[in-house]
Tab-separated table of C-alpha atoms in Angstrom:
chain	number	residue	atom	x	y	z
A	5	MET	CA	0.000	0.000	0.000
A	6	GLN	CA	2.954	2.343	-0.603
A	7	ARG	CA	1.312	4.018	-3.595
A	8	GLU	CA	-1.478	5.184	-1.319
A	9	ALA	CA	1.167	6.880	0.839
A	10	GLY	CA	2.464	8.844	-2.151
A	11	LEU	CA	5.136	6.610	-3.688
A	12	TYR	CA	4.405	6.917	-7.395
A	13	GLY	CA	5.463	8.702	-10.556
A	14	SER	CA	5.789	8.198	-14.290
A	15	ILE	CA	8.636	7.338	-16.638
A	16	ARG	CA	8.410	8.390	-20.265
A	17	VAL	CA	10.190	6.042	-22.686
A	18	SER	CA	11.333	7.672	-25.922
A	19	LEU	CA	11.376	6.002	-29.315
A	20	PRO	CA	14.655	4.535	-30.563
A	21	GLU	CA	16.551	6.882	-32.835
A	22	GLY	CA	15.339	6.759	-36.413
A	23	GLU	CA	11.862	5.443	-35.555
A	24	SER	CA	8.709	7.529	-35.900
A	25	GLU	CA	5.196	7.240	-34.562
A	26	PRO	CA	2.090	6.675	-36.701
A	27	PHE	CA	0.539	9.989	-35.621
A	28	SER	CA	1.688	13.575	-35.281
A	29	TYR	CA	1.263	16.321	-32.700
A	30	ASP	CA	2.817	19.645	-31.765
A	31	TYR	CA	3.400	19.226	-28.036
A	32	ASP	CA	3.659	16.393	-25.511
A	33	ARG	CA	2.312	16.500	-21.931
A	34	SER	CA	1.904	13.963	-19.106
A	35	ILE	CA	-0.908	13.858	-16.549
A	36	ILE	CA	-1.136	11.590	-13.509
A	37	LEU	CA	-4.568	10.941	-12.008
A	38	THR	CA	-4.827	9.617	-8.489
A	39	ASP	CA	-6.976	9.607	-5.374
A	40	TRP	CA	-6.078	11.021	-1.979
A	41	TYR	CA	-6.944	9.856	1.519
A	42	HIS	CA	-6.550	11.758	4.769
A	43	ALA	CA	-6.072	8.557	6.789
A	44	SER	CA	-2.565	7.103	6.675
A	45	THR	CA	-1.736	3.764	5.094
A	46	TYR	CA	-1.194	2.335	8.586
A	47	GLU	CA	-4.655	3.378	9.738
A	48	GLN	CA	-6.193	1.828	6.638
A	49	VAL	CA	-4.282	-1.445	7.022
A	50	ALA	CA	-5.386	-1.685	10.645
A	51	GLY	CA	-9.021	-1.381	9.569
A	52	LEU	CA	-8.690	-3.912	6.742
A	53	SER	CA	-7.159	-6.452	9.135
A	54	SER	CA	-9.535	-5.945	12.034
A	55	ILE	CA	-12.620	-7.728	13.342
A	56	PRO	CA	-15.051	-6.151	12.711
A	57	PHE	CA	-13.804	-5.174	9.258
A	58	VAL	CA	-13.309	-1.437	8.613
A	59	TRP	CA	-13.271	-0.539	4.915
A	60	VAL	CA	-11.001	2.300	3.697
A	61	GLY	CA	-14.019	4.120	2.265
A	62	GLU	CA	-14.057	6.569	-0.603
A	63	PRO	CA	-11.106	8.955	-1.062
A	64	GLN	CA	-11.341	12.519	0.182
A	65	SER	CA	-10.133	13.973	-3.129
A	66	ILE	CA	-9.294	13.140	-6.724
A	67	LEU	CA	-5.990	14.658	-7.809
A	68	ILE	CA	-5.102	15.781	-11.335
A	69	GLN	CA	-1.327	16.160	-11.565
A	70	GLY	CA	-1.150	16.349	-7.771
A	71	LYS	CA	-3.834	19.030	-7.315
A	72	GLY	CA	-7.243	18.344	-5.797
A	73	ARG	CA	-10.293	19.851	-4.120
A	74	PHE	CA	-11.643	19.495	-0.600
A	75	ASN	CA	-14.316	21.335	1.356
A	76	CYS	CA	-12.598	22.768	4.441
A	77	SER	CA	-16.013	23.214	6.069
A	78	THR	CA	-16.485	19.447	6.269
A	79	PRO	CA	-17.508	18.534	9.857
A	80	GLY	CA	-14.621	17.192	11.924
A	81	ILE	CA	-11.875	18.978	9.973
A	82	GLN	CA	-9.633	21.211	12.105
A	83	ALA	CA	-9.537	24.722	10.683
A	84	SER	CA	-5.767	24.892	11.181
A	85	LEU	CA	-5.276	21.838	8.964
A	86	CYS	CA	-7.286	23.047	5.983
A	87	ASN	CA	-6.754	26.300	4.110
A	88	ALA	CA	-8.559	26.461	0.793
A	89	THR	CA	-7.099	29.908	0.017
A	90	ASN	CA	-3.527	28.617	-0.030
A	91	PRO	CA	-2.045	29.287	-3.513
A	92	GLU	CA	-0.944	25.625	-3.626
A	93	CYS	CA	-4.628	24.675	-3.705
A	94	THR	CA	-5.302	26.258	-7.098
A	95	PRO	CA	-6.256	23.702	-9.769
A	96	TYR	CA	-3.619	22.319	-12.097
A	97	ALA	CA	-3.593	24.328	-15.338
A	98	LEU	CA	-2.576	22.760	-18.647
A	99	THR	CA	-1.700	25.661	-20.931
A	100	VAL	CA	-2.308	25.147	-24.651
A	101	ILE	CA	-1.787	27.267	-27.747
A	102	PRO	CA	-4.887	27.672	-29.920
A	103	ARG	CA	-5.084	25.395	-32.979
A	104	LYS	CA	-2.159	23.234	-31.823
A	105	THR	CA	-2.483	19.464	-31.254
A	106	TYR	CA	-1.316	17.939	-27.990
A	107	ARG	CA	-0.440	14.416	-27.013
A	108	LEU	CA	-1.628	13.832	-23.450
A	109	ARG	CA	-0.053	10.817	-21.770
A	110	ILE	CA	-2.599	10.034	-19.059
A	111	GLY	CA	-1.813	7.551	-16.311
A	112	SER	CA	-4.033	6.431	-13.439
A	113	LEU	CA	-2.290	5.570	-10.181
A	114	THR	CA	-5.373	5.547	-7.999
A	115	ALA	CA	-5.437	3.400	-4.889
A	116	LEU	CA	-9.114	2.533	-5.403
A	117	SER	CA	-10.977	4.587	-7.953
A	118	ALA	CA	-11.909	3.909	-11.566
A	119	LEU	CA	-12.143	7.266	-13.315
A	120	ASN	CA	-13.795	9.063	-16.183
A	121	PHE	CA	-11.564	11.813	-17.623
A	122	GLU	CA	-12.929	14.491	-19.930
A	123	ILE	CA	-12.075	17.971	-21.194
A	124	GLU	CA	-15.032	20.266	-21.680
A	125	GLY	CA	-15.989	20.800	-25.327
A	126	HIS	CA	-13.125	18.733	-26.751
A	127	ASN	CA	-12.844	15.320	-28.339
A	128	MET	CA	-9.906	13.030	-27.573
A	129	THR	CA	-8.464	10.519	-30.040
A	130	VAL	CA	-7.048	7.443	-28.310
A	131	VAL	CA	-3.802	6.393	-30.023
A	132	GLU	CA	-1.845	4.364	-27.458
A	133	ALA	CA	-2.508	2.160	-24.429
A	134	ASP	CA	0.090	0.694	-22.054
A	135	GLY	CA	2.865	1.338	-24.567
A	136	HIS	CA	1.124	-0.145	-27.645
A	137	TYR	CA	-0.384	1.738	-30.571
A	138	VAL	CA	-4.172	1.623	-30.780
A	139	GLU	CA	-6.309	1.756	-33.910
A	140	PRO	CA	-7.447	5.363	-33.316
A	141	PHE	CA	-10.927	6.039	-31.996
A	142	VAL	CA	-12.562	9.216	-30.707
A	143	VAL	CA	-14.038	9.683	-27.226
A	144	LYS	CA	-15.450	12.492	-25.125
A	145	ASN	CA	-15.089	10.395	-21.983
A	146	LEU	CA	-11.931	8.369	-21.351
A	147	PHE	CA	-12.474	5.610	-18.797
A	148	ILE	CA	-9.204	4.751	-17.092
A	149	TYR	CA	-8.506	2.188	-14.383
A	150	SER	CA	-5.732	2.046	-11.802
A	151	GLY	CA	-2.440	1.026	-13.416
A	152	GLU	CA	-3.435	1.931	-16.971
A	153	THR	CA	-1.827	4.492	-19.266
A	154	TYR	CA	-3.259	6.042	-22.428
A	155	SER	CA	-2.107	8.564	-24.989
A	156	VAL	CA	-4.794	10.774	-26.495
A	157	LEU	CA	-4.520	13.493	-29.123
A	158	ILE	CA	-6.463	16.680	-28.488
A	159	THR	CA	-6.578	19.815	-30.631
A	160	ALA	CA	-7.149	23.237	-29.080
A	161	ASP	CA	-9.871	24.057	-31.613
A	162	GLN	CA	-12.499	25.781	-29.431
A	163	ASP	CA	-13.170	29.459	-28.632
A	164	PRO	CA	-9.715	30.760	-27.580
A	165	SER	CA	-11.077	33.669	-25.522
A	166	ARG	CA	-11.811	31.441	-22.503
A	167	ASN	CA	-10.562	28.470	-20.521
A	168	TYR	CA	-12.212	25.025	-20.199
A	169	TRP	CA	-12.659	22.481	-17.418
A	170	ALA	CA	-10.861	19.162	-17.323
A	171	SER	CA	-12.470	16.776	-14.870
A	172	ALA	CA	-11.986	13.350	-13.352
A	173	LYS	CA	-14.960	11.557	-11.826
A	174	ILE	CA	-15.171	8.271	-9.948
A	175	VAL	CA	-17.156	5.616	-11.820
A	176	SER	CA	-18.102	2.036	-10.929
A	177	ARG	CA	-18.492	3.003	-7.246
A	178	ASN	CA	-21.317	5.024	-5.695
A	179	SER	CA	-18.892	7.631	-4.385
A	180	ASN	CA	-19.549	10.980	-2.759
A	181	THR	CA	-16.029	12.235	-3.572
A	182	THR	CA	-15.992	15.610	-5.327
A	183	ASN	CA	-14.863	15.420	-8.952
A	184	GLY	CA	-11.254	16.350	-9.591
A	185	LEU	CA	-10.925	19.568	-11.611
A	186	ALA	CA	-8.144	21.134	-13.670
A	187	ILE	CA	-8.098	24.046	-16.110
A	188	PHE	CA	-7.485	23.544	-19.824
A	189	ASN	CA	-5.916	26.965	-20.261
A	190	TYR	CA	-5.976	28.614	-23.702
A	191	TYR	CA	-3.005	30.948	-24.000
A	192	PRO	CA	-2.914	33.941	-23.411
A	193	ASN	CA	-5.778	33.657	-20.902
A	194	HIS	CA	-4.617	33.632	-17.294
A	195	PRO	CA	-4.131	30.017	-16.056
A	196	ARG	CA	-6.104	30.818	-12.873
A	197	ARG	CA	-9.050	32.227	-14.741
A	198	ASN	CA	-11.946	29.875	-14.132
A	199	PRO	CA	-14.046	28.803	-17.117
A	200	PRO	CA	-17.445	30.566	-17.340
A	201	THR	CA	-19.314	27.258	-17.239
A	202	VAL	CA	-20.337	24.742	-14.600
A	203	PRO	CA	-18.104	21.634	-14.743
A	204	ALA	CA	-19.748	18.624	-16.405
A	205	PRO	CA	-21.138	16.174	-13.850
A	206	GLY	CA	-19.731	13.198	-15.782
A	207	PRO	CA	-21.408	9.871	-16.552
A	208	HIS	CA	-23.543	8.059	-14.007
A	209	TRP	CA	-21.405	5.943	-11.703
A	210	ASN	CA	-23.099	2.622	-12.531
A	211	ASP	CA	-23.555	3.051	-16.289
A	212	ASN	CA	-21.390	0.059	-17.232
A	213	GLU	CA	-22.267	-0.109	-20.929
A	214	PRO	CA	-20.031	2.731	-22.224
A	215	ARG	CA	-17.130	1.416	-20.160
A	216	LEU	CA	-17.475	-2.047	-21.663
A	217	THR	CA	-17.837	-0.463	-25.126
A	218	GLN	CA	-14.524	1.374	-24.705
A	219	SER	CA	-12.772	-1.810	-23.560
A	220	ILE	CA	-14.000	-3.683	-26.641
A	221	ALA	CA	-13.001	-0.781	-28.940
A	222	ILE	CA	-9.293	-0.982	-28.060
A	223	LYS	CA	-7.557	-2.896	-30.858
A	224	SER	CA	-3.971	-2.932	-32.114
A	225	ARG	CA	-3.182	-0.421	-34.839
A	226	GLN	CA	-2.739	-1.785	-38.351
A	227	GLY	CA	0.969	-2.111	-39.082
A	228	TYR	CA	1.790	-2.511	-35.384
A	229	ILE	CA	0.023	-5.763	-34.576
A	230	HIS	CA	1.870	-8.368	-32.520
A	231	PRO	CA	0.115	-11.559	-33.684
A	232	PRO	CA	-0.963	-13.696	-30.720
A	233	PRO	CA	-0.356	-17.442	-30.544
A	234	GLN	CA	-3.439	-19.033	-32.067
A	235	THR	CA	-3.760	-21.643	-29.336
A	236	SER	CA	-2.804	-21.914	-25.676
A	237	ASP	CA	-1.129	-24.646	-23.647
A	238	ARG	CA	-2.974	-23.908	-20.422
A	239	VAL	CA	-6.215	-22.222	-19.367
A	240	ILE	CA	-6.676	-20.820	-15.855
A	241	VAL	CA	-10.140	-19.508	-14.958
A	242	MET	CA	-9.960	-17.130	-11.993
A	243	LEU	CA	-13.202	-16.548	-10.095
A	244	ASN	CA	-12.970	-13.225	-8.201
A	245	THR	CA	-14.901	-13.420	-4.924
A	246	GLN	CA	-15.170	-11.691	-1.563
A	247	ASN	CA	-14.891	-14.027	1.412
A	248	ASN	CA	-14.413	-14.401	5.142
A	249	ILE	CA	-11.411	-16.211	6.615
A	250	ASN	CA	-11.509	-16.685	10.380
A	251	GLY	CA	-13.836	-13.701	10.596
A	252	VAL	CA	-11.572	-11.411	8.515
A	253	ARG	CA	-12.892	-9.993	5.238
A	254	ARG	CA	-10.745	-11.055	2.262
A	255	TRP	CA	-10.723	-11.308	-1.531
A	256	SER	CA	-10.055	-14.667	-3.134
A	257	ILE	CA	-9.306	-16.358	-6.439
A	258	ASN	CA	-11.013	-19.738	-6.790
A	259	ASN	CA	-11.619	-19.636	-3.018
A	260	ALA	CA	-7.929	-19.165	-2.178
A	261	SER	CA	-6.877	-15.798	-0.743
A	262	TYR	CA	-3.272	-14.840	-1.387
A	263	ASN	CA	-0.802	-14.247	1.444
A	264	LEU	CA	2.777	-13.067	0.972
A	265	PRO	CA	5.302	-15.505	2.488
A	266	HIS	CA	8.175	-14.193	4.614
A	267	THR	CA	10.805	-15.585	2.222
A	268	PRO	CA	10.841	-14.084	-1.298
A	269	TYR	CA	9.745	-16.643	-3.908
A	270	LEU	CA	12.701	-15.943	-6.199
A	271	ILE	CA	15.190	-16.935	-3.492
A	272	ALA	CA	13.090	-19.824	-2.182
A	273	LEU	CA	12.779	-21.370	-5.649
A	274	LYS	CA	16.374	-20.715	-6.686
A	275	TYR	CA	17.795	-22.278	-3.526
A	276	ASN	CA	15.082	-24.904	-3.087
A	277	PHE	CA	13.713	-23.731	0.264
A	278	THR	CA	10.853	-26.209	0.072
A	279	ASP	CA	9.126	-25.058	3.279
A	280	ALA	CA	9.090	-21.342	2.425
A	281	PHE	CA	5.634	-21.428	0.813
A	282	ASP	CA	2.672	-23.730	0.268
A	283	PRO	CA	3.751	-26.422	-2.244
A	284	SER	CA	0.166	-26.919	-3.464
A	285	PRO	CA	-0.698	-24.673	-6.433
A	286	PRO	CA	-3.949	-22.682	-6.398
A	287	PRO	CA	-6.858	-24.189	-8.364
A	288	ASP	CA	-6.986	-23.756	-12.162
A	289	GLY	CA	-10.747	-23.217	-12.067
A	290	TYR	CA	-13.932	-23.280	-10.012
A	291	ASP	CA	-17.253	-25.112	-9.948
A	292	PHE	CA	-18.465	-23.558	-13.193
A	293	ALA	CA	-21.682	-25.566	-13.425
A	294	ASN	CA	-23.026	-24.772	-9.967
A	295	TYR	CA	-21.601	-21.396	-8.927
A	296	ASP	CA	-24.064	-18.502	-9.218
A	297	ILE	CA	-22.083	-15.323	-9.976
A	298	TYR	CA	-25.164	-13.139	-9.384
A	299	SER	CA	-25.698	-14.080	-5.723
A	300	VAL	CA	-23.788	-13.884	-2.482
A	301	ALA	CA	-22.011	-17.223	-2.169
A	302	LYS	CA	-23.833	-19.784	-0.028
A	303	ASN	CA	-20.553	-20.510	1.739
A	304	VAL	CA	-18.467	-17.339	1.991
A	305	ASN	CA	-15.616	-19.020	3.847
A	306	ALA	CA	-12.294	-19.448	2.048
A	307	THR	CA	-8.690	-20.378	2.788
A	308	THR	CA	-5.410	-18.469	2.573
A	309	SER	CA	-2.545	-19.698	0.429
A	310	THR	CA	1.034	-18.818	-0.452
A	311	GLY	CA	0.980	-21.341	-3.313
A	312	ILE	CA	1.947	-20.342	-6.864
A	313	TYR	CA	1.156	-21.247	-10.460
A	314	ARG	CA	4.192	-22.827	-12.146
A	315	ASN	CA	4.209	-22.497	-15.942
A	316	LYS	CA	6.475	-24.357	-18.331
A	317	PHE	CA	8.891	-21.921	-19.905
A	318	ASN	CA	7.856	-20.461	-23.276
A	319	THR	CA	4.357	-21.942	-23.115
A	320	THR	CA	1.197	-19.944	-23.815
A	321	VAL	CA	-1.202	-19.348	-20.933
A	322	ASP	CA	-4.811	-18.140	-21.085
A	323	ILE	CA	-6.292	-16.338	-18.099
A	324	ILE	CA	-10.047	-15.911	-17.786
A	325	LEU	CA	-10.939	-13.351	-15.124
A	326	GLN	CA	-14.480	-14.075	-13.949
A	327	ASN	CA	-16.262	-11.469	-11.857
A	328	ALA	CA	-19.025	-12.303	-9.400
A	329	ASN	CA	-21.186	-10.893	-6.628
A	330	THR	CA	-19.482	-9.577	-3.495
A	331	MET	CA	-20.719	-10.313	0.011
A	332	ASN	CA	-23.220	-7.481	-0.455
A	333	PRO	CA	-26.399	-8.384	-2.395
A	334	ASN	CA	-26.661	-7.102	-5.984
A	335	ASN	CA	-23.078	-5.817	-5.994
A	336	SER	CA	-20.174	-6.631	-8.300
A	337	GLU	CA	-17.106	-4.390	-8.519
A	338	THR	CA	-14.695	-3.431	-11.286
A	339	HIS	CA	-11.198	-4.861	-10.808
A	340	PRO	CA	-8.169	-3.695	-12.838
A	341	TRP	CA	-5.765	-6.642	-13.073
A	342	HIS	CA	-2.058	-5.997	-13.603
A	343	LEU	CA	0.623	-8.504	-14.671
A	344	HIS	CA	4.283	-7.988	-13.807
A	345	GLY	CA	7.030	-8.924	-16.262
A	346	HIS	CA	4.824	-9.293	-19.352
A	347	ASP	CA	2.429	-7.693	-21.753
A	348	PHE	CA	-0.578	-9.850	-22.591
A	349	TRP	CA	-3.029	-10.011	-25.472
A	350	VAL	CA	-6.588	-9.010	-24.545
A	351	LEU	CA	-8.683	-11.603	-26.374
A	352	GLY	CA	-12.142	-10.503	-25.313
A	353	TYR	CA	-14.696	-9.316	-22.801
A	354	GLY	CA	-18.134	-10.619	-22.003
A	355	LYS	CA	-21.161	-10.292	-19.764
A	356	GLY	CA	-22.229	-12.962	-17.312
A	357	LYS	CA	-20.517	-16.286	-16.835
A	358	PHE	CA	-17.707	-17.266	-19.198
A	359	ASP	CA	-18.616	-20.345	-21.240
A	360	LYS	CA	-15.412	-22.270	-21.921
A	361	THR	CA	-17.037	-24.096	-24.835
A	362	LYS	CA	-18.682	-21.198	-26.686
A	363	ASP	CA	-16.830	-17.981	-25.768
A	364	PRO	CA	-13.325	-18.920	-27.011
A	365	LYS	CA	-14.790	-19.148	-30.522
A	366	ASN	CA	-15.274	-15.360	-30.383
A	367	PHE	CA	-11.771	-14.481	-29.162
A	368	ASN	CA	-10.038	-11.745	-31.154
A	369	LEU	CA	-6.974	-13.509	-32.596
A	370	VAL	CA	-6.528	-10.983	-35.437
A	371	ASN	CA	-5.663	-7.614	-33.902
A	372	PRO	CA	-5.930	-7.824	-30.097
A	373	ILE	CA	-4.299	-5.035	-28.122
A	374	MET	CA	-1.383	-5.890	-25.856
A	375	LYS	CA	-1.570	-4.401	-22.358
A	376	ASN	CA	-0.264	-4.985	-18.853
A	377	THR	CA	-3.391	-3.836	-16.992
A	378	VAL	CA	-6.987	-4.609	-17.881
A	379	PRO	CA	-10.385	-4.277	-16.168
A	380	VAL	CA	-12.838	-7.049	-15.462
A	381	HIS	CA	-16.255	-5.419	-15.435
A	382	PRO	CA	-19.127	-6.090	-12.979
A	383	TYR	CA	-20.699	-9.538	-13.483
A	384	GLY	CA	-18.472	-10.004	-16.530
A	385	TRP	CA	-15.322	-11.725	-17.739
A	386	THR	CA	-12.084	-10.738	-19.443
A	387	ALA	CA	-9.850	-13.135	-21.406
A	388	LEU	CA	-6.055	-12.694	-21.645
A	389	ARG	CA	-3.225	-14.644	-23.266
A	390	PHE	CA	0.486	-14.367	-22.457
A	391	ARG	CA	3.731	-16.138	-23.218
A	392	ALA	CA	5.578	-17.479	-20.179
A	393	ASP	CA	8.883	-16.323	-21.654
A	394	ASN	CA	10.396	-14.135	-18.925
A	395	PRO	CA	12.387	-16.192	-16.374
A	396	GLY	CA	11.390	-15.336	-12.841
A	397	VAL	CA	8.521	-15.012	-10.400
A	398	TRP	CA	5.769	-12.573	-11.320
A	399	ALA	CA	2.766	-11.132	-9.492
A	400	PHE	CA	-0.651	-10.873	-11.163
A	401	HIS	CA	-3.020	-8.883	-8.996
A	402	CYS	CA	-5.852	-6.435	-8.680
A	403	HIS	CA	-4.286	-2.962	-8.880
A	404	ILE	CA	-6.653	-1.639	-6.207
A	405	GLU	CA	-4.270	-1.438	-3.272
A	406	SER	CA	-6.641	-2.549	-0.528
A	407	HIS	CA	-7.888	-5.463	-2.653
A	408	PHE	CA	-4.361	-6.810	-3.228
A	409	PHE	CA	-3.663	-6.365	0.488
A	410	MET	CA	-6.830	-8.409	1.152
A	411	GLY	CA	-5.588	-11.302	-0.987
A	412	MET	CA	-6.677	-10.520	-4.559
A	413	GLY	CA	-3.636	-11.764	-6.425
A	414	VAL	CA	-1.648	-14.768	-7.616
A	415	ILE	CA	1.981	-15.559	-8.494
A	416	PHE	CA	3.343	-17.092	-11.709
A	417	GLU	CA	6.722	-18.854	-11.942
A	418	GLU	CA	8.439	-19.616	-15.223
A	419	GLY	CA	11.973	-20.567	-16.240
A	420	ILE	CA	13.396	-20.169	-12.740
A	421	GLU	CA	16.369	-22.316	-13.747
A	422	LYS	CA	17.344	-19.623	-16.278
A	423	VAL	CA	17.650	-16.916	-13.623
A	424	GLY	CA	21.306	-16.060	-12.939
A	425	PRO	CA	23.070	-15.821	-9.563
A	426	LEU	CA	21.181	-13.724	-7.033
A	427	PRO	CA	22.905	-10.740	-5.384
A	428	LYS	CA	23.706	-10.919	-1.670
A	429	SER	CA	21.968	-7.595	-1.155
A	430	ILE	CA	18.504	-9.149	-1.569
A	431	MET	CA	19.021	-11.659	1.240
A	432	GLY	CA	17.714	-11.041	4.747
A	433	CYS	CA	13.972	-11.819	4.779
A	434	GLY	CA	12.410	-14.998	6.135
A	435	ASP	CA	14.598	-18.076	5.687
A	436	THR	CA	17.334	-15.967	4.079
A	437	LYS	CA	18.173	-14.126	7.287
A	438	GLY	CA	21.935	-14.381	7.705
A	439	PHE	CA	22.064	-16.475	4.516
A	440	HIS	CA	24.910	-15.783	2.094
A	441	ARG	CA	26.203	-17.661	-0.900
A	442	PRO	CA	29.686	-17.061	-2.351
């Protein structure tokens, strides 16, 4: 939960010399979207681990490039701790020159929130996602989930005598958090000059259809397609559920809730510390025929596990993320899943329960986008394919910080024998305490 405490940033990777991009623009800007809590990470962790369970709740603010809004008159807020007139509290202003086209590299590093991002009166053309070129499509609302990055092209083609609102609103959760606001500042207007309009309220929080439509629209750009393997060697169906374990609220995959072991997997596997983690792998599926994804599970109890999925090196693995009801009736949440060490092909999305006989026939094997983070929508499924071609031990987890803390993740191992000697500096945790190899 370090990101929630402020440990985040962005790295921009330039093209190799001599290469060009399949689109043009005049200027390049980066924007980080995130959410902000007043409670510390330690307070939140204490609540998530307690009996009775104390949820982190909705964030106090949405930040656009580090700037947010908060009502200092909120009951319980000490006047000395909140000063809305401080110059540092002015909205972020993105200054643009009329008639110029800008590439906005937008990244979401929220701890919890799925967001809608929009700029008043302007269309955005999506051209890149997670480092891969997208067949361009135009949006007014960009839905972005924690861990994702997008590049959009936007032209300053509106009335240049005024400024415009940029806003970020929480979607997929019934949140009371005030929308994040920034100013799309047309030069030479003053960057602190508020637009003459009321900021757009944004889409309704539980309107899932346009969010699913955007997910389906993201395809690889012609000329930049990385063809996926046409078949897979292994299929793992991951049922996402909320559970109780010894009275503690947890998230689980196929009824197993992930716990981090004290000894790092990389060291344990390399040096054959057989007792460092559970030797039994998590299940490859769930009771597809009988499980009702639309209801609270009849038995909400689950188990914890430190077990891992071990993949044969260079094989192709399919992951089906299956969403379901939480422990609250008529409730299913959006989860952005993030894979370390790989990009994966996004083969498809669907509503309801994934049918392993019928649905694979509709997978996109022609021009699927490659990403490293992807949402699974409420009561829906998302299908991914990746090559187990990067020696090591890799986390695959929900990018919502509290959900991963509560067990919503798994570990993949592949080609561990190809990993070189490990540095002494990484020793010291768990069974490696005082352990050194020449």
